[in-house]
Coordinates of C-alpha atoms and ligand atoms in Angstrom, one line a residue:
X1 CA -73.5 -43.4 -219.1
X2 CA -75.2 -46.8 -219.0
X3 CA -77.8 -46.8 -216.3
X4 CA -77.4 -49.7 -214.0
X5 CA -79.8 -51.6 -212.0
X6 CA -79.8 -54.1 -209.4
X7 CA -82.6 -56.7 -209.5
X8 CA -83.3 -58.6 -206.2
X9 CA -85.8 -61.6 -207.1
X10 CA -87.6 -63.5 -204.4
X11 CA -88.8 -66.7 -204.3
X12 CA -92.3 -67.0 -205.6
X13 CA -93.4 -68.8 -209.1
X14 CA -93.3 -65.9 -210.6
X15 CA -89.5 -65.6 -210.6
X16 CA -88.8 -67.4 -213.8
X17 CA -90.5 -63.8 -215.5
X18 CA -87.2 -62.0 -214.2
X19 CA -85.3 -63.7 -217.1
X20 CA -87.4 -62.1 -219.5
X21 CA -87.3 -58.9 -217.8
X22 CA -83.7 -58.9 -217.5
X23 CA -83.6 -59.7 -221.4
X24 CA -85.6 -56.7 -222.0
X25 CA -83.9 -54.2 -219.6
X26 CA -80.3 -55.4 -221.7
X27 CA -82.3 -54.8 -224.7
X28 CA -82.6 -51.2 -223.6
X29 CA -79.2 -50.7 -222.8
X30 CA -79.5 -50.9 -219.3
X31 CA -76.9 -53.1 -217.1
X32 CA -78.6 -55.7 -214.9
X33 CA -76.6 -57.1 -211.8
X34 CA -79.0 -59.9 -210.0
X35 CA -79.2 -61.0 -206.7
X36 CA -81.2 -64.0 -205.9
X37 CA -82.7 -65.5 -202.2
X38 CA -82.3 -68.6 -201.3
X39 CA -86.1 -69.6 -202.3
X40 CA -85.7 -68.0 -205.5
X41 CA -83.1 -70.4 -206.6
X42 CA -85.8 -73.2 -206.6
X43 CA -87.0 -71.5 -209.2
X44 CA -84.3 -69.9 -211.0
X45 CA -80.4 -71.0 -211.1
X46 CA -77.9 -68.2 -211.0
X47 CA -76.4 -70.0 -213.9
X48 CA -79.1 -68.8 -216.3
X49 CA -79.3 -65.3 -214.9
X50 CA -75.8 -64.9 -214.9
X51 CA -75.5 -65.5 -218.7
X52 CA -78.4 -63.0 -219.4
X53 CA -76.9 -60.7 -217.3
X54 CA -73.3 -61.1 -218.1
X55 CA -72.4 -60.7 -214.6
X56 CA -71.7 -62.5 -211.5
X57 CA -75.1 -63.4 -209.9
X58 CA -74.9 -62.8 -205.5
X59 CA -76.7 -64.9 -203.5
X60 CA -74.8 -65.2 -200.3
X61 CA -74.4 -62.5 -197.6
X62 CA -71.3 -64.2 -196.1
X63 CA -69.5 -65.1 -199.2
X64 CA -66.1 -63.9 -198.6
X65 CA -64.8 -64.2 -202.1
X66 CA -67.7 -61.5 -202.8
X67 CA -67.2 -59.6 -200.0
X68 CA -63.9 -58.9 -200.4
X69 CA -64.3 -58.3 -204.1
X70 CA -67.3 -55.6 -203.7
X71 CA -68.7 -55.5 -200.5
X72 CA -72.5 -55.6 -199.5
X73 CA -72.7 -52.0 -198.9
X74 CA -71.3 -51.1 -202.3
X75 CA -73.7 -53.4 -204.1
X76 CA -76.6 -51.8 -202.6
X77 CA -75.5 -48.4 -203.9
X78 CA -73.8 -48.8 -207.2
X79 CA -77.2 -49.1 -209.0
X80 CA -79.3 -46.6 -210.0
X81 CA -82.4 -48.4 -208.9
X82 CA -83.1 -50.9 -207.1
X83 CA -86.0 -53.7 -208.3
X84 CA -87.1 -56.4 -206.3
X85 CA -89.1 -58.4 -208.7
X86 CA -90.9 -60.7 -207.8
X87 CA -91.5 -59.4 -204.3
X88 CA -93.5 -62.1 -202.3
X89 CA -95.4 -61.3 -199.0
X90 CA -92.7 -62.3 -197.0
X91 CA -90.1 -60.1 -198.4
X92 CA -92.4 -57.3 -198.5
X93 CA -93.1 -57.9 -194.7
X94 CA -89.2 -57.7 -194.0
X95 CA -88.7 -54.4 -196.0
X96 CA -91.4 -53.0 -193.9
X97 CA -90.2 -54.1 -190.9
X98 CA -86.4 -53.4 -191.6
X99 CA -85.6 -57.0 -191.3
X100 CA -82.2 -58.0 -192.7
X101 CA -81.2 -61.5 -192.4
X102 CA -80.2 -62.4 -195.9
X103 CA -78.4 -60.8 -198.5
X104 CA -81.2 -59.5 -200.4
X105 CA -82.8 -57.7 -197.2
X106 CA -79.6 -56.3 -196.3
X107 CA -79.2 -55.0 -199.3
X108 CA -82.4 -53.0 -199.3
X109 CA -81.6 -51.8 -196.0
X110 CA -78.3 -50.6 -196.9
X111 CA -79.4 -48.8 -200.0
X112 CA -79.3 -45.1 -200.6
X113 CA -80.7 -45.5 -204.2
X114 CA -84.8 -45.5 -205.0
X115 CA -86.6 -49.2 -205.1
X116 CA -89.4 -50.6 -206.8
X117 CA -91.0 -53.5 -205.4
X118 CA -93.5 -55.4 -208.1
X119 CA -95.5 -57.5 -206.1
X120 CA -96.6 -61.2 -206.7
X121 CA -98.2 -63.7 -204.5
X122 CA -101.6 -65.5 -204.1
X123 CA -104.8 -63.0 -204.2
X124 CA -105.5 -63.8 -200.6
X125 CA -102.3 -63.2 -199.2
X126 CA -102.2 -60.2 -201.3
X127 CA -105.6 -59.0 -200.0
X128 CA -104.4 -59.9 -196.1
X129 CA -104.6 -57.0 -193.9
X130 CA -101.1 -57.6 -193.1
X131 CA -99.7 -57.5 -196.5
X132 CA -102.1 -54.4 -197.1
X133 CA -100.2 -52.9 -194.0
X134 CA -96.8 -53.7 -195.2
X135 CA -97.6 -51.9 -198.7
X136 CA -98.7 -48.8 -197.0
X137 CA -95.7 -48.5 -194.9
X138 CA -93.5 -49.2 -197.9
X139 CA -95.4 -46.6 -199.6
X140 CA -94.7 -43.9 -196.9
X141 CA -91.2 -44.9 -197.0
X142 CA -90.8 -43.7 -200.6
X143 CA -90.7 -47.3 -202.3
X144 CA -92.2 -47.4 -205.6
X145 CA -94.8 -50.4 -205.7
X146 CA -96.6 -51.6 -209.0
X147 CA -99.8 -53.1 -208.8
X148 CA -100.1 -56.8 -209.7
X149 CA -102.2 -57.6 -212.5
X150 CA -105.8 -59.7 -212.1
X151 CA -106.0 -62.9 -213.6
X152 CA -105.6 -66.9 -213.2
X153 CA -103.2 -67.7 -210.6
X154 CA -100.4 -70.6 -210.4
X155 CA -102.5 -72.4 -207.4
X156 CA -105.6 -72.3 -209.6
X157 CA -107.4 -69.4 -207.9
X158 CA -108.1 -66.0 -209.9
X159 CA -107.9 -62.4 -208.7
X160 CA -105.2 -59.5 -208.1
X161 CA -101.7 -61.0 -207.4
X162 CA -100.0 -61.9 -210.6
X163 CA -96.6 -60.3 -211.8
X164 CA -97.1 -57.8 -214.1
X165 CA -96.1 -58.8 -217.6
X166 CA -91.9 -58.0 -218.2
X167 CA -92.8 -55.2 -220.5
X168 CA -94.7 -53.4 -218.0
X169 CA -92.5 -53.7 -215.4
X170 CA -89.6 -52.5 -217.8
X171 CA -91.3 -49.8 -219.0
X172 CA -92.0 -49.0 -215.5
X173 CA -88.1 -49.4 -214.7
X174 CA -87.1 -46.9 -217.9
X175 CA -89.6 -44.1 -216.3
X176 CA -88.1 -44.3 -212.9
X177 CA -84.8 -43.9 -214.4
X178 CA -85.8 -41.1 -216.6
X179 CA -86.8 -39.3 -213.4
X180 CA -85.0 -36.4 -212.0
X181 CA -82.8 -37.6 -209.2
X182 CA -85.0 -35.9 -206.9
X183 CA -83.5 -35.3 -203.5
X184 CA -85.9 -37.1 -201.0
X185 CA -89.0 -35.1 -201.3
X186 CA -89.3 -35.0 -197.7
X187 CA -86.2 -33.6 -197.0
X188 CA -86.5 -30.1 -196.6
X189 CA -89.6 -30.0 -194.4
X190 CA -89.3 -30.0 -190.8
X191 CA -89.4 -33.0 -188.5
X192 CA -92.5 -32.6 -187.3
X193 CA -94.1 -32.1 -190.8
X194 CA -92.3 -35.6 -191.7
X195 CA -93.5 -37.0 -188.8
X196 CA -97.0 -36.1 -189.5
X197 CA -97.3 -37.3 -193.1
X198 CA -96.1 -40.8 -192.1
X199 CA -98.3 -40.7 -188.9
X200 CA -101.4 -38.7 -189.7
X201 CA -104.4 -40.8 -189.8
X202 CA -106.5 -37.8 -190.2
X203 CA -107.7 -38.7 -193.7
X204 CA -110.8 -41.1 -193.6
X205 CA -109.0 -42.6 -197.0
X206 CA -105.8 -43.4 -195.3
X207 CA -104.7 -46.4 -196.9
X208 CA -107.6 -46.9 -198.8
X209 CA -105.5 -46.5 -202.4
X210 CA -102.9 -48.5 -201.3
X211 CA -101.4 -50.6 -204.2
X212 CA -103.2 -48.4 -206.7
X213 CA -101.9 -46.0 -209.8
X214 CA -103.6 -42.9 -209.5
X215 CA -102.6 -40.3 -212.5
X216 CA -103.4 -36.6 -212.0
X217 CA -102.8 -33.7 -214.4
X218 CA -102.4 -30.1 -213.1
X219 CA -101.7 -26.8 -214.0
X220 CA -101.7 -24.9 -217.0
X221 CA -99.9 -25.5 -220.2
X222 CA -97.7 -23.3 -222.3
X223 CA -98.0 -22.9 -225.9
X224 CA -94.8 -21.4 -227.6
X225 CA -95.5 -18.7 -229.9
X226 CA -91.8 -18.0 -230.6
X227 CA -88.6 -18.3 -228.3
X228 CA -89.7 -15.4 -225.9
X229 CA -93.7 -15.5 -225.9
X230 CA -96.3 -18.2 -225.0
X231 CA -100.2 -18.7 -224.6
X232 CA -101.0 -19.4 -221.3
X233 CA -103.9 -19.4 -218.9
X234 CA -104.5 -18.5 -215.1
X235 CA -104.5 -22.0 -213.6
X236 CA -102.4 -22.3 -210.5
X237 CA -102.4 -25.8 -210.3
X238 CA -103.2 -25.8 -206.5
X239 CA -106.4 -27.8 -207.1
X240 CA -104.5 -30.6 -209.3
X241 CA -101.4 -30.5 -206.5
X242 CA -104.2 -30.9 -203.6
X243 CA -105.8 -33.9 -205.3
X244 CA -102.2 -35.4 -205.7
X245 CA -101.4 -34.9 -202.2
X246 CA -104.4 -36.6 -200.7
X247 CA -104.4 -39.5 -203.2
X248 CA -100.6 -39.9 -202.0
X249 CA -101.9 -39.5 -198.6
X250 CA -104.3 -42.3 -199.1
X251 CA -101.6 -44.7 -199.8
X252 CA -101.7 -44.5 -203.8
X253 CA -98.6 -44.5 -206.0
X254 CA -99.1 -41.2 -207.8
X255 CA -98.0 -39.7 -210.9
X256 CA -98.4 -36.1 -211.3
X257 CA -97.8 -34.3 -214.7
X258 CA -97.7 -30.8 -214.1
X259 CA -97.7 -27.8 -216.3
X260 CA -95.5 -25.0 -215.4
X261 CA -96.4 -23.9 -212.1
X262 CA -94.6 -22.5 -209.0
X263 CA -95.8 -25.3 -206.4
X264 CA -93.7 -27.8 -204.3
X265 CA -94.3 -31.4 -205.0
X266 CA -96.4 -33.1 -202.4
X267 CA -94.7 -35.7 -200.6
X268 CA -94.7 -39.4 -201.9
X269 CA -95.7 -38.3 -205.4
X270 CA -94.1 -38.3 -208.7
X271 CA -94.2 -35.6 -210.3
X272 CA -93.4 -34.9 -214.5
X273 CA -92.9 -31.5 -215.4
X274 CA -93.9 -30.4 -218.9
X275 CA -94.7 -27.4 -220.8
X276 CA -97.2 -27.9 -223.8
X277 CA -100.7 -29.9 -224.3
X278 CA -98.5 -32.5 -226.1
X279 CA -95.9 -33.1 -223.9
X280 CA -98.5 -33.7 -221.3
X281 CA -100.2 -36.0 -223.0
X282 CA -97.0 -38.1 -224.2
X283 CA -96.0 -38.0 -220.5
X284 CA -99.8 -38.9 -219.0
X285 CA -99.9 -41.8 -222.2
X286 CA -96.3 -42.7 -220.7
X287 CA -97.7 -43.0 -217.1
X288 CA -100.4 -45.7 -218.0
X289 CA -101.7 -47.8 -217.0
X290 CA -103.5 -46.2 -214.2
X291 CA -106.4 -47.1 -211.7
X292 CA -107.8 -43.8 -212.0
X293 CA -106.7 -40.6 -214.1
X294 CA -108.0 -37.2 -212.6
X295 CA -107.6 -34.9 -215.5
X296 CA -107.6 -31.2 -213.2
X297 CA -104.8 -29.5 -215.8
X298 CA -106.4 -26.5 -217.8
X299 CA -104.7 -27.6 -221.2
X300 CA -104.5 -25.1 -223.7
X301 CA -107.2 -25.8 -226.5
X302 CA -105.0 -24.6 -229.1
X303 CA -101.4 -23.8 -230.0
X304 CA -99.7 -22.0 -233.0
X305 CA -99.4 -23.8 -235.9
X306 CA -95.9 -23.0 -236.1
X307 CA -93.3 -21.7 -233.6
X308 CA -90.4 -20.1 -235.2
X309 CA -86.9 -20.4 -233.5
X310 CA -86.5 -16.9 -234.2
X311 CA -88.5 -13.8 -232.1
X312 CA -91.4 -12.8 -234.4
X313 CA -90.7 -8.9 -235.6
X314 CA -93.9 -7.0 -236.0
X315 CA -93.8 -5.2 -239.5
X316 CA -95.5 -2.1 -238.4
X317 CA -98.1 -2.2 -241.3
X318 CA -100.8 -2.5 -238.6
X319 CA -101.8 -6.1 -239.9
X320 CA -103.2 -8.7 -237.4
X321 CA -100.5 -10.7 -235.9
X322 CA -99.2 -13.5 -238.0
X323 CA -100.5 -16.4 -235.7
X324 CA -102.4 -19.3 -237.1
X325 CA -104.0 -21.4 -234.2
X326 CA -104.4 -25.4 -234.4
X327 CA -106.3 -27.3 -232.3
X328 CA -104.3 -29.5 -229.3
X329 CA -104.7 -32.8 -228.6
X330 CA -107.5 -33.4 -225.9
X331 CA -105.9 -35.3 -223.4
X332 CA -108.8 -36.3 -221.5
X333 CA -110.7 -37.8 -224.6
X334 CA -107.8 -39.4 -225.7
X335 CA -108.0 -41.5 -222.4
X336 CA -111.4 -41.7 -222.4
X337 CA -111.2 -43.9 -226.0
X338 CA -107.6 -45.6 -224.9
X339 CA -107.0 -49.1 -225.2
X340 CA -105.8 -48.6 -221.9
X341 CA -108.3 -46.6 -220.2
X342 CA -108.0 -46.2 -216.6
X343 CA -110.6 -48.0 -214.6
X344 CA -112.1 -44.7 -213.5
X345 CA -111.7 -41.5 -215.8
X346 CA -112.2 -38.0 -213.8
X347 CA -112.5 -34.8 -215.8
X348 CA -112.9 -31.2 -214.6
X349 CA -114.9 -28.7 -216.5
X350 CA -114.7 -24.9 -215.7
X351 CA -117.7 -23.3 -216.7
X352 CA -119.0 -19.8 -216.4
X353 CA -122.4 -20.5 -217.1
X354 CA -125.3 -23.7 -217.1
X355 CA -122.5 -25.6 -215.5
X356 CA -124.4 -28.8 -214.9
X357 CA -125.7 -29.1 -218.6
X358 CA -122.1 -28.4 -220.0
X359 CA -120.6 -31.0 -217.6
X360 CA -123.4 -33.4 -218.6
X361 CA -122.2 -33.1 -222.3
X362 CA -118.4 -33.0 -221.5
X363 CA -119.0 -36.4 -219.6
X364 CA -120.3 -38.1 -222.9
X365 CA -118.2 -36.3 -225.4
X366 CA -114.8 -36.8 -223.8
X367 CA -115.7 -40.5 -222.5
X368 CA -115.3 -40.1 -219.0
X369 CA -116.8 -41.6 -215.8
X370 CA -117.2 -38.1 -213.8
X371 CA -116.9 -34.7 -214.4
X372 CA -116.1 -32.4 -211.5
X373 CA -117.6 -29.0 -212.8
X374 CA -116.6 -25.4 -211.0
X375 CA -118.0 -22.4 -211.6
X376 CA -114.7 -20.3 -212.8
X377 CA -116.6 -17.1 -213.0
X378 CA -115.5 -16.1 -209.7
X379 CA -111.9 -16.2 -208.4
X380 CA -111.3 -20.4 -208.4
X381 CA -108.4 -19.6 -210.8
X382 CA -105.7 -19.0 -208.5
X383 CA -107.8 -18.8 -205.6
X384 CA -107.8 -21.3 -202.4
X385 CA -111.6 -22.6 -202.5
X386 CA -113.8 -24.7 -204.7
X387 CA -117.5 -24.8 -205.2
X388 CA -118.0 -28.1 -207.5
X389 CA -120.3 -30.4 -208.8
X390 CA -119.9 -33.8 -209.4
X391 CA -121.7 -35.1 -212.4
X392 CA -121.8 -38.8 -213.1
X393 CA -124.2 -40.8 -215.4
X394 CA -126.3 -41.4 -211.9
X395 CA -126.8 -37.7 -211.5
X396 CA -125.2 -34.8 -210.2
X397 CA -123.4 -34.3 -206.5
X398 CA -123.3 -30.3 -205.4
X399 CA -120.5 -29.5 -202.6
X400 CA -120.7 -26.6 -200.9
X401 CA -117.8 -24.1 -201.3
X402 CA -114.6 -25.7 -199.8
X403 CA -111.1 -25.0 -199.2
X404 CA -109.3 -26.8 -202.3
X405 CA -107.6 -29.0 -200.2
X406 CA -111.0 -30.5 -198.7
X407 CA -112.6 -30.6 -202.3
X408 CA -109.3 -33.0 -202.8
X409 CA -109.7 -35.2 -199.7
X410 CA -113.8 -35.7 -200.5
X411 CA -112.6 -36.7 -203.9
X412 CA -110.4 -39.1 -203.3
X413 CA -112.6 -40.4 -200.7
X414 CA -115.0 -41.1 -203.7
X415 CA -112.5 -42.3 -206.3
X416 CA -111.3 -44.9 -203.2
X417 CA -115.0 -46.0 -202.6
X418 CA -115.6 -46.2 -206.3
X419 CA -112.5 -48.2 -206.9
X420 CA -113.5 -50.8 -204.2
X421 CA -116.6 -51.0 -205.3
X422 CA -115.2 -51.7 -208.9
X423 CA -112.8 -54.4 -207.5
X424 CA -116.1 -56.3 -205.8
Ligands
CTP1 N1 -108.9 -31.3 -220.9 C1 -107.5 -32.0 -221.9 N2 -107.2 -31.8 -222.9 C2 -107.4 -30.6 -223.8 C3 -108.6 -30.0 -223.2 C4 -109.1 -30.2 -222.0 O1 -107.5 -32.7 -221.0 N3 -107.0 -30.3 -224.6 C5 -109.0 -31.9 -219.9 C6 -109.2 -30.9 -218.8 O2 -108.1 -31.4 -218.0 C7 -110.5 -30.8 -218.1 C8 -111.3 -31.4 -219.1 O3 -110.9 -31.6 -220.4 O4 -110.5 -32.1 -217.1 C9 -112.3 -30.1 -219.5 O5 -111.5 -29.3 -220.3 P1 -112.3 -27.9 -220.7 O6 -111.4 -26.8 -220.9 O7 -113.6 -27.1 -219.9 O8 -113.1 -28.5 -221.8 P2 -113.4 -28.1 -223.4 O9 -113.2 -29.6 -223.9 O10 -112.3 -27.2 -223.5 O11 -114.8 -27.5 -223.9 P3 -114.9 -26.3 -223.4 O12 -114.0 -25.3 -224.5 O13 -116.5 -26.4 -224.4 O14 -115.5 -25.5 -222.2

């Protein structure tokens, strides 16, 4: 079935790039219906958009003809995804506060579909506390937010605030459209839990990662031997899920690529479920770019050279099992040397001896910035506590044994500080 998006274009200089975005989406077979705010019409005409979308372009809330034919509530719900691109500081502020004073903002308030906002504005407007506060609130409301690009601005200034390239926006739209139609991740939680999440200020990092994309892998991978057997390991995924929860709480857009685990998705986290190492690598690469990637998964180092469609039968001769193993791709090392390398790359190392030495060696080998080394000789795998050492080029930091949730909070705090320092 054709996927449909509703593209709301608000009035910034980057609005002209929305035309290219429409072209790219149509090329991918996605139907686009467009809405222009009044100020967007200073940059883009309904005529050019209408030609590209091959559809009527909507501009007015009180247009009797439009309203009779389709109605704004219907318009807001006939799409699989609602996109605001470019999203100006003004429309973000209205969205964050539930203001509905024109067609675009009314649709955004009336929709029951996922919303993606792609901000574009002057660098100072982006960094303004009011904008950051609005983004934090929108994130908590479940709006997907893309991080603007850095670079020269139309106004002559330089910094963060440029609309991401239409190709990158189209890729993000495809990714969101491909996600399973997840019910509201907070819907099955009691109201008090929902409120606690929305209004909690317990973390020092609350809001520190707004506008950042954090990519996390977690859990084991399963490598099939045949249709009924697989190679696995004892990773529970708890540490990776706790880190994803802490990153979301800090305001980040979080993509969690999870191997087969029995854990609920933390609120506000976009989860991609995979089974094998190769699927995990593909999902990780599809989720790029990221400001930070934290690779917590216990990826199987080997897979079978061949996994037949039929169950392998024993032949009763007492010969060794007919299992040839080949090496899996190293996801962390692939990211460490990737053209689209995350700004901050963090790996985990599960060791049973010479922990710090091995972690130092892994840092260099994998091209990571930090290695979080943990001693797995006890019951770390599956347990609720973890004693870690953070190995960086600058040295080694040892943390006492902490619950996995506290390790997650501390790590996310450290990530937030590092990203802030890198941005300065
Ligand atoms: N990792 C990965 N892809 C792999 C193997 C590991 O991304 N195929 C990542 C893990 O997520 C972790 C880090 O690499 O962040 C370290 O994993 P570990 O298994 O400890 O390292 P190995 O490279 O397997 O080294 P060794 O076998 O010597 O322990």
